[in-house]
PDB file of C-alpha atoms and ligand atoms in Angstrom:
ATOM      1  CA  UNK A   1      27.552 -65.574 -28.680  1.00 53.00           C
ATOM      2  CA  UNK A   2      26.554 -68.917 -28.523  1.00 55.00           C
ATOM      3  CA  UNK A   3      26.148 -70.226 -32.019  1.00 48.00           C
ATOM      4  CA  UNK A   4      24.235 -73.267 -31.538  1.00 58.00           C
ATOM      5  CA  UNK A   5      20.907 -71.487 -29.573  1.00 60.00           C
ATOM      6  CA  UNK A   6      21.346 -68.040 -30.196  1.00 62.00           C
ATOM      7  CA  UNK A   7      22.411 -67.369 -26.163  1.00 56.00           C
ATOM      8  CA  UNK A   8      24.943 -65.532 -24.443  1.00 52.00           C
ATOM      9  CA  UNK A   9      27.604 -67.387 -22.466  1.00 82.00           C
ATOM     10  CA  UNK A  10      27.385 -65.273 -19.924  1.00 94.00           C
ATOM     11  CA  UNK A  11      24.820 -65.475 -17.880  1.00 97.00           C
ATOM     12  CA  UNK A  12      24.422 -62.772 -13.766  1.00 98.00           C
ATOM     13  CA  UNK A  13      24.759 -65.255 -11.583  1.00 98.00           C
ATOM     14  CA  UNK A  14      22.165 -63.555  -8.357  1.00 98.00           C
ATOM     15  CA  UNK A  15      20.875 -64.506  -5.533  1.00 98.00           C
ATOM     16  CA  UNK A  16      17.770 -63.690  -4.001  1.00 98.00           C
ATOM     17  CA  UNK A  17      18.341 -63.660   0.006  1.00 98.00           C
ATOM     18  CA  UNK A  18      15.058 -62.102   2.700  1.00 98.00           C
ATOM     19  CA  UNK A  19      15.408 -61.410   6.216  1.00 98.00           C
ATOM     20  CA  UNK A  20      13.639 -59.816   9.359  1.00 97.00           C
ATOM     21  CA  UNK A  21      10.850 -58.691   7.201  1.00 96.00           C
ATOM     22  CA  UNK A  22       7.181 -59.525   5.704  1.00 96.00           C
ATOM     23  CA  UNK A  23       8.252 -60.707   1.744  1.00 96.00           C
ATOM     24  CA  UNK A  24       6.334 -58.982  -0.211  1.00 97.00           C
ATOM     25  CA  UNK A  25       9.117 -57.763  -2.370  1.00 97.00           C
ATOM     26  CA  UNK A  26      10.402 -61.845  -2.854  1.00 97.00           C
ATOM     27  CA  UNK A  27       6.026 -61.723  -3.984  1.00 97.00           C
ATOM     28  CA  UNK A  28       6.885 -58.764  -6.675  1.00 97.00           C
ATOM     29  CA  UNK A  29       9.062 -60.344  -8.168  1.00 97.00           C
ATOM     30  CA  UNK A  30       7.550 -63.281  -8.279  1.00 96.00           C
ATOM     31  CA  UNK A  31       5.341 -61.289 -10.208  1.00 96.00           C
ATOM     32  CA  UNK A  32       7.964 -59.859 -12.388  1.00 97.00           C
ATOM     33  CA  UNK A  33       8.832 -63.133 -13.840  1.00 95.00           C
ATOM     34  CA  UNK A  34       5.393 -63.938 -14.763  1.00 94.00           C
ATOM     35  CA  UNK A  35       6.288 -61.739 -17.196  1.00 95.00           C
ATOM     36  CA  UNK A  36       9.671 -60.993 -17.562  1.00 96.00           C
ATOM     37  CA  UNK A  37      11.534 -64.718 -17.106  1.00 94.00           C
ATOM     38  CA  UNK A  38      11.399 -65.732 -20.648  1.00 95.00           C
ATOM     39  CA  UNK A  39      13.208 -62.869 -21.222  1.00 96.00           C
ATOM     40  CA  UNK A  40      16.159 -62.948 -18.067  1.00 96.00           C
ATOM     41  CA  UNK A  41      16.274 -66.577 -18.047  1.00 93.00           C
ATOM     42  CA  UNK A  42      18.444 -66.233 -20.934  1.00 95.00           C
ATOM     43  CA  UNK A  43      20.540 -63.172 -19.028  1.00 97.00           C
ATOM     44  CA  UNK A  44      20.410 -64.494 -15.705  1.00 97.00           C
ATOM     45  CA  UNK A  45      21.376 -67.191 -13.828  1.00 97.00           C
ATOM     46  CA  UNK A  46      18.588 -67.186 -10.281  1.00 96.00           C
ATOM     47  CA  UNK A  47      21.653 -69.579  -8.626  1.00 97.00           C
ATOM     48  CA  UNK A  48      20.206 -68.677  -4.602  1.00 98.00           C
ATOM     49  CA  UNK A  49      15.839 -67.929  -5.218  1.00 96.00           C
ATOM     50  CA  UNK A  50      14.340 -70.910  -1.909  1.00 95.00           C
ATOM     51  CA  UNK A  51      11.430 -69.185  -2.143  1.00 91.00           C
ATOM     52  CA  UNK A  52      11.141 -70.624  -5.977  1.00 90.00           C
ATOM     53  CA  UNK A  53      14.013 -73.394  -6.264  1.00 92.00           C
ATOM     54  CA  UNK A  54      14.853 -76.334  -3.736  1.00 95.00           C
ATOM     55  CA  UNK A  55      17.663 -77.082  -5.482  1.00 96.00           C
ATOM     56  CA  UNK A  56      20.464 -73.312  -4.386  1.00 98.00           C
ATOM     57  CA  UNK A  57      24.285 -72.109  -4.649  1.00 98.00           C
ATOM     58  CA  UNK A  58      25.348 -69.503  -2.914  1.00 97.00           C
ATOM     59  CA  UNK A  59      28.840 -69.948  -3.628  1.00 98.00           C
ATOM     60  CA  UNK A  60      30.674 -67.454  -6.871  1.00 98.00           C
ATOM     61  CA  UNK A  61      27.374 -64.330  -6.925  1.00 98.00           C
ATOM     62  CA  UNK A  62      27.539 -61.913  -9.296  1.00 98.00           C
ATOM     63  CA  UNK A  63      24.823 -59.797  -7.390  1.00 98.00           C
ATOM     64  CA  UNK A  64      23.259 -60.905  -3.585  1.00 98.00           C
ATOM     65  CA  UNK A  65      19.713 -58.920  -3.787  1.00 98.00           C
ATOM     66  CA  UNK A  66      18.982 -58.674  -0.410  1.00 98.00           C
ATOM     67  CA  UNK A  67      15.565 -57.909   1.519  1.00 98.00           C
ATOM     68  CA  UNK A  68      15.207 -56.670   4.869  1.00 98.00           C
ATOM     69  CA  UNK A  69      16.410 -56.257   8.205  1.00 98.00           C
ATOM     70  CA  UNK A  70      19.350 -58.084  10.407  1.00 98.00           C
ATOM     71  CA  UNK A  71      17.263 -59.266  14.584  1.00 97.00           C
ATOM     72  CA  UNK A  72      20.366 -61.363  15.008  1.00 97.00           C
ATOM     73  CA  UNK A  73      23.669 -61.981  15.446  1.00 97.00           C
ATOM     74  CA  UNK A  74      22.155 -65.458  13.602  1.00 97.00           C
ATOM     75  CA  UNK A  75      21.361 -63.108  10.277  1.00 98.00           C
ATOM     76  CA  UNK A  76      24.386 -60.578  10.574  1.00 98.00           C
ATOM     77  CA  UNK A  77      26.552 -63.807   9.949  1.00 98.00           C
ATOM     78  CA  UNK A  78      24.718 -65.259   7.662  1.00 98.00           C
ATOM     79  CA  UNK A  79      24.227 -61.610   4.880  1.00 98.00           C
ATOM     80  CA  UNK A  80      28.103 -61.514   6.484  1.00 98.00           C
ATOM     81  CA  UNK A  81      28.362 -64.695   4.201  1.00 98.00           C
ATOM     82  CA  UNK A  82      26.488 -63.783   1.100  1.00 98.00           C
ATOM     83  CA  UNK A  83      28.788 -60.758   1.207  1.00 98.00           C
ATOM     84  CA  UNK A  84      31.584 -62.785   0.911  1.00 98.00           C
ATOM     85  CA  UNK A  85      30.347 -64.708  -1.885  1.00 98.00           C
ATOM     86  CA  UNK A  86      28.993 -62.409  -4.029  1.00 98.00           C
ATOM     87  CA  UNK A  87      30.416 -59.409  -6.102  1.00 98.00           C
ATOM     88  CA  UNK A  88      28.318 -56.826  -5.693  1.00 98.00           C
ATOM     89  CA  UNK A  89      25.064 -56.176  -2.912  1.00 99.00           C
ATOM     90  CA  UNK A  90      22.584 -54.960  -2.595  1.00 98.00           C
ATOM     91  CA  UNK A  91      19.708 -53.356   0.001  1.00 98.00           C
ATOM     92  CA  UNK A  92      16.595 -54.129  -1.863  1.00 98.00           C
ATOM     93  CA  UNK A  93      13.259 -52.290  -0.162  1.00 98.00           C
ATOM     94  CA  UNK A  94      12.341 -50.468   2.620  1.00 98.00           C
ATOM     95  CA  UNK A  95      13.678 -52.144   5.746  1.00 98.00           C
ATOM     96  CA  UNK A  96      17.353 -53.650   3.997  1.00 98.00           C
ATOM     97  CA  UNK A  97      17.729 -50.142   2.518  1.00 98.00           C
ATOM     98  CA  UNK A  98      16.764 -48.428   6.276  1.00 98.00           C
ATOM     99  CA  UNK A  99      15.310 -50.987   8.897  1.00 98.00           C
ATOM    100  CA  UNK A 100      12.211 -50.118   8.452  1.00 97.00           C
ATOM    101  CA  UNK A 101       9.731 -50.925   9.554  1.00 97.00           C
ATOM    102  CA  UNK A 102      10.652 -54.064  10.979  1.00 96.00           C
ATOM    103  CA  UNK A 103      12.904 -51.836  13.264  1.00 96.00           C
ATOM    104  CA  UNK A 104       9.724 -51.321  14.487  1.00 94.00           C
ATOM    105  CA  UNK A 105      11.026 -51.671  18.146  1.00 92.00           C
ATOM    106  CA  UNK A 106      14.369 -49.788  18.275  1.00 94.00           C
ATOM    107  CA  UNK A 107      12.252 -46.668  18.324  1.00 92.00           C
ATOM    108  CA  UNK A 108       9.672 -47.955  21.398  1.00 90.00           C
ATOM    109  CA  UNK A 109      10.365 -45.702  24.332  1.00 87.00           C
ATOM    110  CA  UNK A 110       7.756 -46.787  26.483  1.00 87.00           C
ATOM    111  CA  UNK A 111      10.143 -48.351  29.326  1.00 88.00           C
ATOM    112  CA  UNK A 112       7.439 -51.472  30.159  1.00 86.00           C
ATOM    113  CA  UNK A 113       6.816 -52.933  27.469  1.00 84.00           C
ATOM    114  CA  UNK A 114      10.848 -52.915  26.641  1.00 84.00           C
ATOM    115  CA  UNK A 115      10.453 -54.334  28.736  1.00 88.00           C
ATOM    116  CA  UNK A 116       8.011 -56.971  28.214  1.00 87.00           C
ATOM    117  CA  UNK A 117       9.676 -58.108  24.522  1.00 90.00           C
ATOM    118  CA  UNK A 118      13.125 -58.338  26.898  1.00 92.00           C
ATOM    119  CA  UNK A 119      11.671 -61.840  26.769  1.00 92.00           C
ATOM    120  CA  UNK A 120      11.501 -61.578  23.576  1.00 92.00           C
ATOM    121  CA  UNK A 121      15.009 -60.341  22.689  1.00 94.00           C
ATOM    122  CA  UNK A 122      16.221 -63.548  24.992  1.00 94.00           C
ATOM    123  CA  UNK A 123      13.549 -66.880  24.185  1.00 94.00           C
ATOM    124  CA  UNK A 124      14.256 -65.613  20.026  1.00 93.00           C
ATOM    125  CA  UNK A 125      17.770 -65.295  20.968  1.00 95.00           C
ATOM    126  CA  UNK A 126      17.673 -61.413  19.760  1.00 95.00           C
ATOM    127  CA  UNK A 127      19.561 -59.271  19.056  1.00 95.00           C
ATOM    128  CA  UNK A 128      19.102 -55.906  21.001  1.00 92.00           C
ATOM    129  CA  UNK A 129      18.869 -53.821  18.001  1.00 95.00           C
ATOM    130  CA  UNK A 130      17.313 -54.103  14.392  1.00 97.00           C
ATOM    131  CA  UNK A 131      19.390 -52.684  12.086  1.00 98.00           C
ATOM    132  CA  UNK A 132      19.710 -52.010   8.554  1.00 98.00           C
ATOM    133  CA  UNK A 133      21.584 -53.803   6.242  1.00 98.00           C
ATOM    134  CA  UNK A 134      24.828 -51.327   5.739  1.00 98.00           C
ATOM    135  CA  UNK A 135      25.314 -51.526   9.323  1.00 98.00           C
ATOM    136  CA  UNK A 136      26.226 -55.660   9.016  1.00 98.00           C
ATOM    137  CA  UNK A 137      27.653 -55.762   5.824  1.00 98.00           C
ATOM    138  CA  UNK A 138      29.136 -52.796   2.277  1.00 98.00           C
ATOM    139  CA  UNK A 139      25.842 -52.045   0.199  1.00 98.00           C
ATOM    140  CA  UNK A 140      26.686 -51.344  -3.468  1.00 98.00           C
ATOM    141  CA  UNK A 141      23.129 -50.273  -4.869  1.00 98.00           C
ATOM    142  CA  UNK A 142      19.549 -49.367  -2.453  1.00 98.00           C
ATOM    143  CA  UNK A 143      15.998 -50.031  -4.607  1.00 98.00           C
ATOM    144  CA  UNK A 144      14.262 -48.170  -1.643  1.00 98.00           C
ATOM    145  CA  UNK A 145      10.566 -48.709  -1.621  1.00 98.00           C
ATOM    146  CA  UNK A 146       8.216 -50.870   0.454  1.00 98.00           C
ATOM    147  CA  UNK A 147       7.999 -52.682  -0.898  1.00 97.00           C
ATOM    148  CA  UNK A 148      10.396 -51.963  -3.378  1.00 98.00           C
ATOM    149  CA  UNK A 149       9.870 -49.728  -6.344  1.00 98.00           C
ATOM    150  CA  UNK A 150       9.573 -51.843  -9.262  1.00 98.00           C
ATOM    151  CA  UNK A 151      11.260 -49.545 -12.060  1.00 98.00           C
ATOM    152  CA  UNK A 152      14.575 -49.362  -9.383  1.00 98.00           C
ATOM    153  CA  UNK A 153      14.447 -52.775  -9.794  1.00 98.00           C
ATOM    154  CA  UNK A 154      14.484 -53.237 -13.210  1.00 98.00           C
ATOM    155  CA  UNK A 155      17.007 -50.228 -13.983  1.00 98.00           C
ATOM    156  CA  UNK A 156      19.634 -51.579 -11.303  1.00 98.00           C
ATOM    157  CA  UNK A 157      19.209 -55.278 -12.905  1.00 98.00           C
ATOM    158  CA  UNK A 158      19.754 -53.321 -15.923  1.00 98.00           C
ATOM    159  CA  UNK A 159      23.272 -51.877 -15.035  1.00 98.00           C
ATOM    160  CA  UNK A 160      24.687 -54.991 -13.827  1.00 98.00           C
ATOM    161  CA  UNK A 161      23.351 -57.193 -16.749  1.00 98.00           C
ATOM    162  CA  UNK A 162      25.785 -53.774 -18.528  1.00 98.00           C
ATOM    163  CA  UNK A 163      29.113 -53.987 -15.189  1.00 98.00           C
ATOM    164  CA  UNK A 164      29.123 -57.858 -16.683  1.00 97.00           C
ATOM    165  CA  UNK A 165      28.580 -57.061 -19.935  1.00 96.00           C
ATOM    166  CA  UNK A 166      25.601 -59.262 -20.209  1.00 96.00           C
ATOM    167  CA  UNK A 167      23.615 -56.788 -22.005  1.00 95.00           C
TER     168      UNK A 167
HETATM  169  S1  SF4 B   1       9.671 -52.767   2.711  1.00 64.35           S
HETATM  170 FE1  SF4 B   1       8.057 -53.131   3.317  1.00 64.35          FE
HETATM  171  S2  SF4 B   1       7.388 -54.380   1.131  1.00 64.35           S
HETATM  172 FE2  SF4 B   1       9.873 -55.170   2.038  1.00 64.35          FE
HETATM  173  S3  SF4 B   1      10.250 -55.728   3.039  1.00 64.35           S
HETATM  174 FE3  SF4 B   1       9.589 -54.726   4.686  1.00 64.35          FE
HETATM  175  S4  SF4 B   1       7.666 -53.979   5.270  1.00 64.35           S
HETATM  176 FE4  SF4 B   1       7.713 -55.923   3.824  1.00 64.35          FE
END
């Protein structure tokens, strides 16, 4: 403990990242911060969270939370870069955990519809298939739900605060 202000020296360095999705888990997180920010900021260093901060740093993360699926090679590269900078990676929400609903187009069986979406795929450099997170990088934990299950998210955060000896 810090003898001056009574807060732990080591904080959990986290990043929060969003890919192809509706970002409702991010909205849930901001709602959680309404009640938990004072407690969490003593324990957690929010190093990267673009929805809330303009200055972000994704280097040397303890835990990266990733919501959304990968719909392009560019997004896959970004996910791999996050993985390389984080000790643990957590999939947040159904789109990251299972791919769905963001990966719905993978299941289209209508040939005419599939031909139409080829324009979008080419124009916006999308991949032929939308991928869930663990098809792109190794994932250490999963917080399912659409949006994420809040209790499970809190349990997972607590788990990693304990893994790093912070609580
Ligand atoms: S899992 Fe549901 S709430 Fe979360 S990003 Fe996907 S569609 Fe939105």
